[in-house]
């Protein structure tokens, strides 16, 4: 089976030591992978390297047989990322922010139209219903929204992008359990009820709460920039997981 | 070992000591010959000439200045915005993947920015002859570069994470930049370009004083012929227009909503660009013909000779002394006066004083001071310092007005007197920002030394005029290069100081042994 995401001997230097050290891994099409580890273990570095935000000092990241650095701007539409800090454009409203996920499929004129008019409102409302965000908020500025509402906008923007691969960096820290459950239901789409909306089948999500891993197919644990465990969820014992979080 | 901790509110006031040295020097060179003229000048403020011919001349002068201002401002805003976006590190990285293009453009823009518009004007006159375009080009060259730098700095200070997130989702650079940055940039642009309108207007007035037409020329001619009543007619018209411009700028930067600001940004430029078209139909503006008289290119030996002929160190040291003294007055006096007279009446009087200090251009102040004294560095320092007291005084007043009053009330509740409340409850919160802006202002003052240097007979500005008058191009090239290097160095130092103050360094420590 062909790997959807491949990291080959990836290393990333930090100020004093390696943030990632000689990491090699393959994630296959349709796999839902949880990335776990303590704070500072290298989860964010791994996600940011895998999605192409950071270039590794050594090694290579391959997405569907292509080196990530050789992917054209248009091809990057396949890769969606959900950020811990949402990275929404504060000056824009919910409608405009959700539409910003679709910029890769449209030209610059569309981008300008999105800034001055109400564009693709129906599509945005449909996604807002999926993420359970009140439709009344569609023209509210995102800077006026609560943390939970902003997270829903960020998920809706990701869905608007229609990526084939989803990376998410601790997307559920500091959120209430209901929103965590909703987020995971949408991103993992385990029951295939959102097939029309979720095109991505391959998912890599970093988590700081190990109790959520049962929803995934596979768990990769990382410590001091190195992979210390890579197992199917069903093969993982509780004490293996505990050892990751203990010095 | 005991340590002396000087906090930023005091650091902001200390430079006012410079005024003591300046006044001492002026007293030592004082002569009573021009005292009656000074009184005459003051009295003329309430008895300006109402002769229709004088009024017409003042209005025509003002129109010409407004014409120059609006074209120069419009062009420098558009060019500055374009170059600012190109020289932004973020834009360069998002578009080309590296910063090299932005770095090259930034380096190149240092040169036009470092030379004052007056020197550009005097150089351009030599090249193309006298025409309305001289003032316009002289203002557009440095102001575009200044605008570019401020715009690129603003963009580079934005949070880039949303931009990177959008870029990473596959959006083209243009779409991503428009979506992530445009609406962030518009309020900054409206506010900053509003401020630049005021600067361009002042610049156009100063160029007029040096013979390039407009209200400045009217002021200079009436002052030199000692027709103070006529001078005040022009000054009152100038005051009315300045008041209007300042009120508009205040309105646009404070009371408008973000949505209104966007519309203002979209419509204000075309409207202001219409002014020249309206005025150009009145036969008021003489576009003249543009000639081309290139300066002969010197050999390295000629440059070397010119370099050794000039008293370089003396000129540089005098320019620096002029800068330090005028900066001391400009930075230290406003907080000192506000501290000494913090009540409501004090505020009213200060507002009027700041306005009049801003109104009279420094070269005219220098000429007025010289009615009772002889040309010296002190004359230039006082003229430049006073004008900038007006600018910094208004800035500090506005900044205090926009701040919340929580600290003020907490100090007031301790039973402290009005001065202590002002120092601890109001100014202490503002002082770091004030010092950061003052660092920038010092950098501007270094450039402005040229305009009073010409009149005060000192420094590089004066020598540039001397070399220009004697058509000594070799000296001129050397002097402009030195001036440019000096202002670039000043800019680097002021950047460091600004960072220092904005990073909340509220104290300077000194060991007392």
XYZ file of C-alpha atoms in Angstrom:
760
model
C 0.000 0.000 0.000
C 1.263 3.492 -0.895
C 1.926 5.918 1.900
C -0.043 9.179 1.781
C 2.460 10.961 4.034
C 6.079 9.921 4.319
C 8.787 11.420 6.533
C 12.295 10.190 5.698
C 15.055 10.821 8.269
C 13.632 14.208 9.165
C 15.669 16.293 11.608
C 15.021 19.806 12.827
C 17.543 21.707 14.914
C 16.533 23.846 17.862
C 18.587 26.423 19.755
C 20.271 23.936 22.097
C 19.275 20.505 20.800
C 17.224 18.755 18.147
C 13.490 19.501 18.010
C 13.114 16.468 15.739
C 15.769 13.813 15.459
C 15.984 11.476 12.481
C 12.265 10.802 12.246
C 10.975 8.352 9.655
C 7.350 7.347 9.405
C 4.621 6.497 6.935
C 0.929 7.311 7.234
C -1.359 5.487 4.831
C -4.488 6.658 3.066
C -7.480 6.553 5.383
C -5.432 6.277 8.570
C -6.422 8.403 11.558
C -3.308 8.895 13.618
C -2.963 10.474 17.063
C 0.339 12.103 17.942
C 0.976 12.149 21.683
C 3.743 13.338 23.951
C 4.574 15.724 26.757
C 4.730 19.473 26.285
C 7.915 20.319 24.393
C 8.291 16.754 23.109
C 8.238 17.936 19.489
C 4.558 17.455 18.498
C 4.126 20.957 17.055
C 7.482 20.701 15.260
C 6.451 17.401 13.715
C 3.060 18.710 12.573
C 4.617 21.943 11.211
C 7.277 19.984 9.335
C 4.810 17.443 7.963
C 2.482 20.131 6.624
C 5.320 22.098 5.050
C 5.247 25.195 7.257
C 8.800 24.467 8.440
C 11.513 23.010 6.223
C 13.557 20.318 7.971
C 17.314 20.734 8.334
C 17.762 17.151 7.132
C 15.517 14.601 5.512
C 12.432 14.913 3.372
C 8.659 15.056 3.640
C 6.779 13.286 0.851
C 3.077 13.776 0.187
C 1.680 11.301 -2.333
C 5.043 10.665 -4.008
C 5.932 14.379 -4.226
C 8.407 16.179 -2.005
C 6.362 18.749 -0.070
C 8.703 21.571 -1.044
C 8.072 20.808 -4.721
C 4.283 21.032 -4.367
C 2.790 23.945 -6.237
C 0.576 26.440 -4.440
C -2.503 24.821 -6.002
C -1.434 21.345 -4.902
C -1.221 22.518 -1.299
C -4.995 22.720 -1.244
C -4.891 18.970 -0.512
C -3.265 19.661 2.852
C -5.440 21.234 5.514
C -4.280 22.304 8.954
C -6.255 23.120 12.068
C -4.218 25.301 14.361
C -4.317 25.473 18.126
C -4.486 29.271 17.960
C -7.066 29.184 15.099
C -5.147 31.724 12.931
C -8.290 33.498 11.799
C -8.163 36.954 10.196
C -9.453 39.123 13.041
C -10.626 41.988 10.821
C -12.905 39.767 8.726
C -16.307 38.313 9.528
C -17.237 34.648 9.873
C -18.404 34.399 6.248
C -15.171 35.881 4.913
C -13.013 33.741 7.192
C -14.746 30.515 6.178
C -14.400 31.479 2.511
C -10.688 32.079 2.980
C -10.382 28.271 3.072
C -11.444 28.198 -0.589
C -8.977 30.798 -1.906
C -6.804 28.156 -3.565
C -9.661 27.131 -5.850
C -10.449 30.667 -6.975
C -8.515 33.592 -8.419
C -7.509 36.903 -6.879
C -10.689 38.570 -8.145
C -12.724 36.150 -6.074
C -10.509 37.029 -3.102
C -11.341 40.716 -3.612
C -15.058 39.941 -3.991
C -14.946 38.023 -0.721
C -13.615 41.142 0.995
C -16.312 43.481 -0.273
C -19.467 41.384 -0.600
C -21.424 38.492 0.870
C -20.053 35.547 -1.049
C -21.177 31.890 -1.042
C -23.329 32.491 2.004
C -25.341 29.273 1.565
C -22.213 27.128 1.527
C -20.884 28.872 4.634
C -24.205 28.447 6.434
C -24.179 24.725 5.608
C -20.733 24.372 7.173
C -21.783 26.471 10.157
C -24.615 24.019 10.762
C -22.130 21.122 10.644
C -19.909 22.755 13.253
C -23.007 23.796 15.258
C -22.272 27.507 15.061
C -25.273 29.821 15.253
C -26.188 31.049 11.767
C -26.860 34.510 13.162
C -23.121 34.941 13.564
C -22.330 34.693 9.872
C -21.585 38.403 9.479
C -20.053 38.926 12.922
C -16.383 39.762 13.115
C -14.404 36.818 14.454
C -12.702 39.080 16.982
C -16.094 39.353 18.724
C -16.509 35.573 19.124
C -15.744 33.333 22.101
C -12.909 30.788 22.042
C -15.291 27.920 21.272
C -17.021 29.836 18.485
C -13.660 30.728 16.952
C -12.641 27.080 16.981
C -15.872 26.209 15.128
C -15.083 28.887 12.511
C -11.591 27.438 12.114
C -13.042 23.939 11.563
C -15.590 25.325 9.063
C -12.765 27.060 7.170
C -10.858 23.777 7.074
C -13.923 21.969 5.695
C -14.382 24.721 3.075
C -10.856 23.948 1.858
C -11.894 20.296 1.206
C -8.417 18.887 1.901
C -7.393 15.249 1.421
C -5.131 15.271 4.450
C -5.800 16.974 7.772
C -3.125 17.986 10.232
C -4.216 19.399 13.562
C -1.968 20.725 16.305
C -3.586 20.244 19.714
C -6.877 21.580 18.416
C -8.844 20.693 21.515
C -6.781 22.090 24.361
C -8.781 24.395 26.648
C -12.116 23.470 25.021
C -15.183 22.046 26.729
C -15.802 18.272 26.348
C -18.841 18.823 24.108
C -16.816 20.768 21.574
C -13.983 18.235 21.744
C -16.458 15.461 20.957
C -17.955 17.471 18.080
C -14.510 18.341 16.685
C -13.346 14.742 16.730
C -16.629 13.523 15.223
C -16.156 15.939 12.322
C -12.417 15.533 11.749
C -12.334 11.742 12.109
C -15.757 11.120 10.490
C -15.755 7.619 11.941
C -19.329 6.827 11.040
C -18.947 8.258 7.507
C -22.042 10.401 8.070
C -20.187 13.500 6.827
C -18.773 11.981 3.658
C -20.285 14.733 1.564
C -18.448 17.384 3.517
C -15.287 15.698 4.732
C -13.076 14.687 1.872
C -10.065 13.976 4.036
C -9.574 10.377 5.107
C -6.015 10.751 6.336
C -5.665 12.578 9.609
C -2.760 13.353 11.948
C -3.808 15.088 15.153
C -1.574 15.910 18.095
C -3.278 15.494 21.447
C -2.433 16.411 24.968
C -5.229 14.222 26.356
C -4.338 10.514 25.929
C -7.872 9.386 26.901
C -9.053 10.420 23.415
C -6.844 7.969 21.507
C -9.480 5.219 21.407
C -11.132 7.071 18.496
C -7.994 6.749 16.352
C -6.490 3.853 14.356
C -2.910 4.371 15.387
C -0.878 6.251 17.959
C 2.572 7.744 17.523
C 4.294 8.879 20.699
C 7.156 11.314 20.618
C 9.675 12.339 23.251
C 12.643 14.715 22.940
C 12.111 14.847 19.187
C 12.231 11.074 18.689
C 9.500 8.537 18.081
C 9.264 6.325 21.166
C 6.135 4.389 20.245
C 4.209 3.676 17.041
C 1.370 1.181 17.563
C -2.167 0.330 16.488
C -4.552 1.576 19.131
C -5.789 -1.908 19.894
C -2.239 -3.018 20.731
C -1.539 -0.253 23.221
C -1.538 -0.986 26.917
C -2.355 1.683 29.472
C 1.078 1.493 31.124
C 2.786 2.079 27.742
C 0.857 5.302 27.475
C 1.613 6.327 31.046
C 5.343 5.847 30.510
C 5.253 8.469 27.769
C 4.134 11.116 30.208
C 6.549 10.156 33.014
C 10.208 11.241 32.950
C 26.558 50.370 46.616
C 23.620 52.690 46.161
C 22.072 53.014 42.750
C 20.282 55.883 41.110
C 17.142 54.744 39.278
C 16.011 57.366 36.801
C 12.554 56.493 35.548
C 11.191 57.298 32.109
C 8.926 60.246 33.128
C 12.027 62.024 34.452
C 14.162 60.946 31.497
C 11.587 62.626 29.250
C 11.795 65.924 31.174
C 15.583 66.094 31.689
C 16.404 67.155 28.066
C 14.600 70.458 28.673
C 17.865 71.586 30.341
C 19.045 72.343 26.790
C 16.926 75.489 26.797
C 19.105 77.015 29.530
C 22.225 76.859 27.394
C 20.382 78.195 24.363
C 18.893 81.137 26.283
C 22.263 81.929 27.886
C 23.833 82.110 24.438
C 21.002 84.272 23.068
C 21.264 86.682 26.012
C 25.006 87.020 25.473
C 24.453 88.017 21.832
C 21.321 90.087 22.446
C 20.969 93.544 20.915
C 17.992 95.790 21.497
C 17.909 97.046 17.913
C 15.146 94.713 16.832
C 13.015 94.807 20.001
C 10.547 97.291 18.556
C 10.235 95.062 15.480
C 9.393 92.066 17.670
C 6.706 94.126 19.449
C 5.474 95.305 16.070
C 5.278 91.673 14.934
C 3.303 90.668 18.046
C 0.922 93.630 17.715
C 0.313 92.856 14.024
C -1.234 89.550 15.043
C -4.346 91.453 16.117
C -4.151 94.024 13.315
C -3.543 91.977 10.173
C -3.854 93.739 6.826
C -7.334 93.558 5.291
C -6.272 95.113 2.005
C -8.085 93.100 -0.730
C -4.845 92.761 -2.701
C -3.026 91.315 0.314
C -5.908 88.952 1.033
C -5.977 87.855 -2.604
C -2.215 87.260 -2.580
C -2.509 85.209 0.619
C -5.392 83.123 -0.761
C -3.561 82.521 -4.041
C -0.442 81.543 -2.113
C -2.467 79.146 -0.022
C -4.101 77.628 -3.091
C -0.711 77.049 -4.677
C 0.572 75.406 -1.497
C -2.556 73.267 -1.344
C -2.049 72.326 -4.976
C 1.557 71.277 -4.321
C 0.504 69.495 -1.132
C -2.308 67.478 -2.657
C -0.328 66.291 -5.691
C 2.788 65.516 -3.640
C 0.788 63.820 -0.915
C -1.281 61.761 -3.355
C 1.748 60.638 -5.352
C 3.943 59.947 -2.333
C 1.102 57.971 -0.699
C 0.553 55.800 -3.763
C 4.264 55.292 -4.478
C 4.997 54.834 -0.766
C 2.249 52.241 -0.392
C 3.492 50.327 -3.421
C 7.145 50.436 -2.322
C 6.143 49.732 1.286
C 4.363 46.546 0.277
C 7.301 45.522 -1.926
C 9.821 46.194 0.837
C 7.872 44.334 3.507
C 9.665 41.222 4.704
C 6.385 39.379 5.211
C 5.158 40.121 1.693
C 8.522 39.206 0.221
C 8.546 35.909 2.114
C 4.929 35.116 1.244
C 5.421 35.944 -2.436
C 8.960 34.879 -3.288
C 9.782 32.599 -0.367
C 12.728 34.756 0.728
C 13.471 38.279 1.959
C 16.199 39.340 -0.435
C 13.965 41.556 -2.599
C 12.573 43.435 0.392
C 16.087 43.927 1.763
C 17.413 45.353 -1.492
C 14.472 47.783 -1.797
C 14.846 48.845 1.850
C 18.540 49.603 1.361
C 17.867 51.607 -1.791
C 15.117 53.629 -0.089
C 17.533 54.792 2.643
C 19.112 57.239 0.209
C 16.081 59.325 -0.896
C 14.783 59.250 2.700
C 17.967 60.560 4.225
C 18.019 63.870 2.330
C 15.635 66.627 3.456
C 13.038 67.833 0.927
C 14.586 71.293 0.969
C 17.939 69.951 -0.182
C 16.180 67.867 -2.826
C 14.377 71.044 -3.909
C 17.562 73.069 -4.157
C 19.269 70.280 -6.110
C 16.343 69.819 -8.472
C 16.170 73.551 -9.176
C 19.760 73.334 -10.401
C 18.855 70.432 -12.639
C 15.527 71.516 -14.144
C 15.126 75.230 -13.401
C 12.335 76.851 -11.378
C 8.893 75.340 -11.868
C 5.978 74.102 -9.760
C 7.258 70.578 -10.390
C 10.396 71.275 -8.359
C 8.445 71.433 -5.089
C 6.340 68.452 -6.075
C 9.302 66.254 -6.996
C 11.264 67.487 -3.963
C 8.417 66.386 -1.682
C 7.550 63.173 -3.507
C 11.092 61.714 -3.470
C 11.772 61.655 0.297
C 8.126 61.288 1.369
C 7.546 58.220 -0.816
C 10.579 56.605 0.777
C 9.455 57.594 4.296
C 5.928 56.286 3.620
C 7.348 53.061 2.219
C 9.357 52.466 5.328
C 6.466 53.112 7.712
C 4.062 50.961 5.684
C 6.526 48.079 5.464
C 7.248 48.341 9.211
C 3.513 48.290 9.935
C 2.975 45.228 7.747
C 5.948 43.458 9.296
C 4.510 44.071 12.760
C 1.241 42.337 11.893
C 0.560 38.857 13.197
C 1.636 36.671 10.265
C 0.056 33.437 11.458
C -3.271 33.903 9.610
C -1.344 34.775 6.433
C 0.794 31.648 6.719
C -2.285 29.543 7.448
C -4.030 30.832 4.308
C -0.894 30.491 2.177
C -0.505 26.935 3.432
C -4.044 26.116 2.342
C -2.871 26.671 -1.236
C -4.008 30.258 -1.825
C -1.953 32.333 -4.285
C 0.292 35.023 -2.720
C -1.973 37.845 -3.929
C -5.197 36.258 -2.627
C -3.577 35.403 0.699
C -2.073 38.877 1.149
C -5.336 40.592 0.262
C -7.375 38.421 2.623
C -4.986 38.398 5.563
C -3.507 41.890 5.439
C -5.671 44.373 3.528
C -8.207 45.097 6.254
C -5.488 45.214 8.867
C -3.633 47.785 6.806
C -6.509 50.136 5.952
C -7.002 51.771 9.398
C -3.235 52.183 9.748
C -3.038 53.659 6.266
C -5.847 56.167 6.834
C -4.385 57.319 10.108
C -0.797 57.473 8.865
C -1.527 59.060 5.497
C -3.641 61.639 7.313
C -0.602 62.518 9.385
C 1.501 62.636 6.212
C -0.938 65.122 4.690
C -0.080 67.476 7.533
C 3.656 66.832 7.048
C 3.416 67.408 3.285
C 1.559 70.667 3.876
C 4.278 71.857 6.265
C 6.949 70.726 3.804
C 5.285 72.662 0.974
C 5.168 75.807 3.148
C 8.894 75.489 3.933
C 9.822 74.991 0.282
C 7.829 78.169 -0.405
C 9.942 80.072 2.128
C 12.974 79.156 0.056
C 11.458 80.637 -3.097
C 9.470 77.745 -4.532
C 6.117 79.518 -4.472
C 2.938 79.403 -2.404
C 2.084 80.748 1.035
C 5.673 80.196 2.219
C 6.961 82.657 -0.348
C 4.330 85.213 0.744
C 5.453 84.801 4.373
C 9.116 85.133 3.516
C 8.613 88.225 1.325
C 6.431 90.035 3.868
C 8.830 89.228 6.723
C 11.880 90.401 4.803
C 10.117 93.657 3.896
C 9.017 93.929 7.568
C 5.345 94.144 6.544
C 4.155 92.274 9.626
C 0.472 93.149 9.120
C 0.589 91.497 5.704
C 2.557 88.599 7.104
C -0.141 88.000 9.710
C -2.850 88.016 7.027
C -1.062 85.055 5.443
C -0.395 83.485 8.844
C -4.069 83.633 9.854
C -5.108 82.006 6.577
C -2.429 79.389 7.146
C -3.686 78.884 10.710
C -7.260 78.371 9.492
C -6.199 75.774 6.957
C -3.899 74.003 9.414
C -6.686 73.928 11.966
C -8.987 72.377 9.365
C -6.426 69.771 8.312
C -5.648 68.828 11.929
C -9.334 68.586 12.790
C -9.934 66.331 9.770
C -7.026 64.107 10.714
C -8.174 63.848 14.328
C -11.645 62.985 13.158
C -10.440 60.331 10.733
C -8.146 58.656 13.247
C -10.392 58.696 16.309
C -14.090 58.868 15.747
C -14.712 56.921 12.567
C -15.656 53.268 12.706
C -13.546 50.712 10.884
C -16.159 50.564 8.134
C -16.100 54.340 7.666
C -12.321 54.270 7.619
C -12.421 51.790 4.764
C -14.686 54.027 2.725
C -12.511 57.019 3.573
C -9.447 55.149 2.327
C -11.201 54.271 -0.908
C -12.538 57.785 -1.589
C -10.160 60.253 0.062
C -7.278 59.823 -2.400
C -9.327 60.438 -5.561
C -11.034 63.456 -3.939
C -7.745 65.027 -2.904
C -6.340 64.334 -6.335
C -9.246 66.313 -7.784
C -8.067 69.516 -6.040
C -5.146 70.035 -8.444
C -7.435 69.612 -11.446
C -9.814 72.256 -10.067
C -7.018 74.716 -9.322
C -5.143 74.139 -12.536
C -8.125 75.630 -14.416
C -7.690 78.966 -12.637
C -4.440 79.933 -14.403
C -3.033 80.072 -10.906
C -0.545 77.337 -11.408
C 2.252 78.077 -13.781
C 3.680 74.738 -14.803
C 6.488 76.459 -16.678
C 8.924 74.517 -18.800
C 11.239 71.903 -17.440
C 14.818 72.209 -18.616
C 17.639 69.756 -18.018
C 21.019 70.999 -16.870
C 22.912 67.962 -15.618
C 25.590 68.408 -12.979
C 29.038 67.562 -14.432
C 30.247 64.228 -13.123
C 33.397 64.785 -11.041
C 36.559 62.710 -11.129
C 37.751 60.941 -7.978
C 40.657 63.412 -7.705
C 38.231 66.366 -7.771
C 36.119 64.739 -5.066
C 39.205 64.079 -2.970
C 40.274 67.713 -3.238
C 36.785 68.940 -2.346
C 36.712 66.611 0.660
C 39.960 68.032 2.070
C 38.864 71.616 1.419
C 35.750 71.266 3.575
C 35.868 71.578 7.387
C 34.012 68.268 7.628
C 34.414 67.593 11.351
C 33.408 71.112 12.259
C 30.307 70.933 10.054
C 29.279 67.528 11.409
C 29.813 68.531 15.035
C 27.797 71.744 14.570
C 24.981 69.814 12.907
C 24.966 67.314 15.752
C 25.011 70.041 18.413
C 22.104 71.742 16.647
C 20.220 68.430 16.630
C 20.905 67.668 20.295
C 19.926 71.145 21.491
C 16.750 71.348 19.425
C 15.786 67.778 20.389
C 16.366 68.614 24.058
C 13.996 71.575 23.828
C 11.419 69.710 21.722
C 11.329 66.598 23.915
C 11.722 68.089 27.383
C 9.634 71.272 27.280
C 6.113 69.843 26.636
C 6.072 67.438 29.619
C 7.818 70.047 31.794
C 5.164 72.672 31.078
C 2.316 70.176 31.451
C 3.808 69.097 34.783
C 4.212 72.668 36.035
C 0.726 73.758 34.908
C -1.520 70.690 34.892
C -4.914 72.361 35.511
C -7.724 72.993 33.044
C -6.627 76.565 32.306
C -3.110 75.330 31.792
C -4.349 72.820 29.243
C -6.275 75.497 27.323
C -3.296 77.847 27.160
C -0.954 75.001 26.209
C -3.241 73.940 23.350
C -3.110 77.471 21.920
C 0.655 77.780 22.424
C 1.363 74.398 20.796
C -0.791 75.460 17.846
C 1.063 78.744 17.266
C 4.442 77.081 17.650
C 3.449 74.603 14.955
C 2.021 77.363 12.783
C 5.151 79.445 12.269
C 7.705 77.531 10.173
C 11.186 77.241 11.803
C 13.035 79.353 9.202
C 10.687 82.289 9.934
C 11.087 81.814 13.689
C 14.851 81.858 13.158
C 14.595 85.097 11.147
C 12.398 86.655 13.854
C 14.837 85.668 16.620
C 17.664 87.148 14.582
C 15.999 90.541 14.789
C 17.432 90.800 18.314
C 20.481 88.581 18.142
C 23.230 87.352 15.807
C 23.229 84.127 13.771
C 24.374 81.155 15.858
C 23.605 77.525 16.627
C 21.373 78.748 19.483
C 19.091 80.604 17.036
C 18.642 77.504 14.901
C 18.170 75.258 17.944
C 15.511 77.512 19.453
C 13.625 77.907 16.163
C 13.649 74.197 15.406
C 13.031 73.260 19.037
C 10.029 75.584 19.386
C 8.361 74.291 16.227
C 8.798 70.711 17.418
C 7.588 71.596 20.919
C 4.306 72.405 19.143
C 4.283 69.022 17.408
C 5.291 66.924 20.426
C 3.063 68.970 22.758
C 0.001 68.224 20.662
C 0.964 64.568 20.356
C 1.365 64.187 24.111
C -1.911 66.010 24.754
C -3.805 63.750 22.315
C -2.157 60.648 23.685
C -3.125 61.570 27.250
C -6.679 62.391 26.146
C -7.103 58.952 24.540
C -5.764 57.061 27.531
C -7.964 55.658 30.270
C -7.925 57.533 33.579
C -7.617 54.595 35.989
C -4.089 55.466 37.155
C -5.025 59.127 37.517
C -7.900 58.357 39.863
C -5.896 55.904 41.948
C -3.196 58.556 42.567
C -5.861 61.225 43.126
C -7.396 59.012 45.822
C -4.139 59.168 47.792
C -4.659 62.932 48.274
C -1.712 63.865 46.056
C -1.556 67.381 44.566
C -2.320 68.109 40.891
C 1.312 68.033 39.749
C 2.003 64.697 41.414
C -1.199 63.281 39.953
C -0.087 64.394 36.488
C 3.409 62.940 36.889
C 2.437 59.635 38.530
C -1.114 59.063 37.351
C -0.975 60.407 33.810
C 2.504 60.885 32.398
C 4.157 57.799 33.915
C 1.919 55.613 31.761
C 2.647 57.662 28.638
C 6.349 58.317 29.090
C 7.727 55.219 27.361
C 5.613 55.769 24.272
C 6.477 59.461 24.370
C 10.199 58.688 24.528
C 9.862 56.174 21.702
C 8.193 58.808 19.517
C 10.762 61.373 20.618
C 13.511 59.076 19.348
C 11.831 59.141 15.947
C 11.400 62.915 16.192
C 15.126 63.359 16.895
C 15.813 61.524 13.688
C 13.467 63.959 11.870
C 15.171 66.896 13.597
C 18.559 65.788 12.293
C 17.144 66.091 8.765
C 15.467 69.403 9.589
C 18.704 70.995 10.784
C 19.281 71.826 7.116
C 16.386 74.313 7.057
C 17.546 76.348 10.033
C 21.214 75.729 9.283
C 20.694 77.797 6.166
C 19.418 80.735 8.185
C 21.449 80.306 11.342
C 24.610 80.169 9.242
C 25.783 76.872 10.661
C 26.186 73.165 10.010
C 25.938 71.061 6.900
C 22.734 72.753 5.680
C 24.430 76.125 5.536
C 27.495 74.709 3.771
C 25.272 72.980 1.201
C 23.707 76.333 0.287
C 27.128 77.952 0.102
C 28.395 75.240 -2.230
C 25.236 75.432 -4.330
C 25.537 79.217 -4.644
C 29.106 78.915 -5.863
C 28.203 76.005 -8.193
C 30.801 73.837 -6.479
C 29.306 70.471 -7.461
C 32.199 68.470 -6.053
C 31.669 69.926 -2.589
C 27.937 69.514 -2.996
C 28.225 65.798 -3.770
C 30.515 65.278 -0.777
C 28.184 67.229 1.524
C 25.034 65.430 0.422
C 26.790 62.071 0.888
C 27.918 63.050 4.397
C 24.475 64.356 5.287
C 22.879 61.227 3.964
C 25.251 58.976 5.925
C 24.656 61.012 9.057
C 20.872 60.747 8.800
C 21.004 57.011 8.033
C 23.170 56.558 11.155
C 20.708 58.721 13.096
C 17.850 56.560 11.847
C 19.576 53.394 13.039
C 20.194 54.902 16.489
C 16.623 56.169 16.763
C 15.329 52.698 15.792
C 17.360 51.157 18.601
C 16.132 53.772 21.074
C 12.531 53.278 19.992
C 12.832 49.524 20.524
C 14.408 50.213 23.892
C 11.504 52.357 25.068
C 8.756 50.259 23.596
C 10.148 47.149 25.277
C 9.183 48.664 28.610
C 12.597 49.671 29.898
C 11.334 52.179 32.381
C 14.547 52.854 34.267
C 18.140 53.805 33.700
C 20.440 52.635 36.485
C 23.546 54.460 37.605
C 25.875 53.328 40.367
C 26.553 55.986 42.954
C 29.780 54.429 44.201
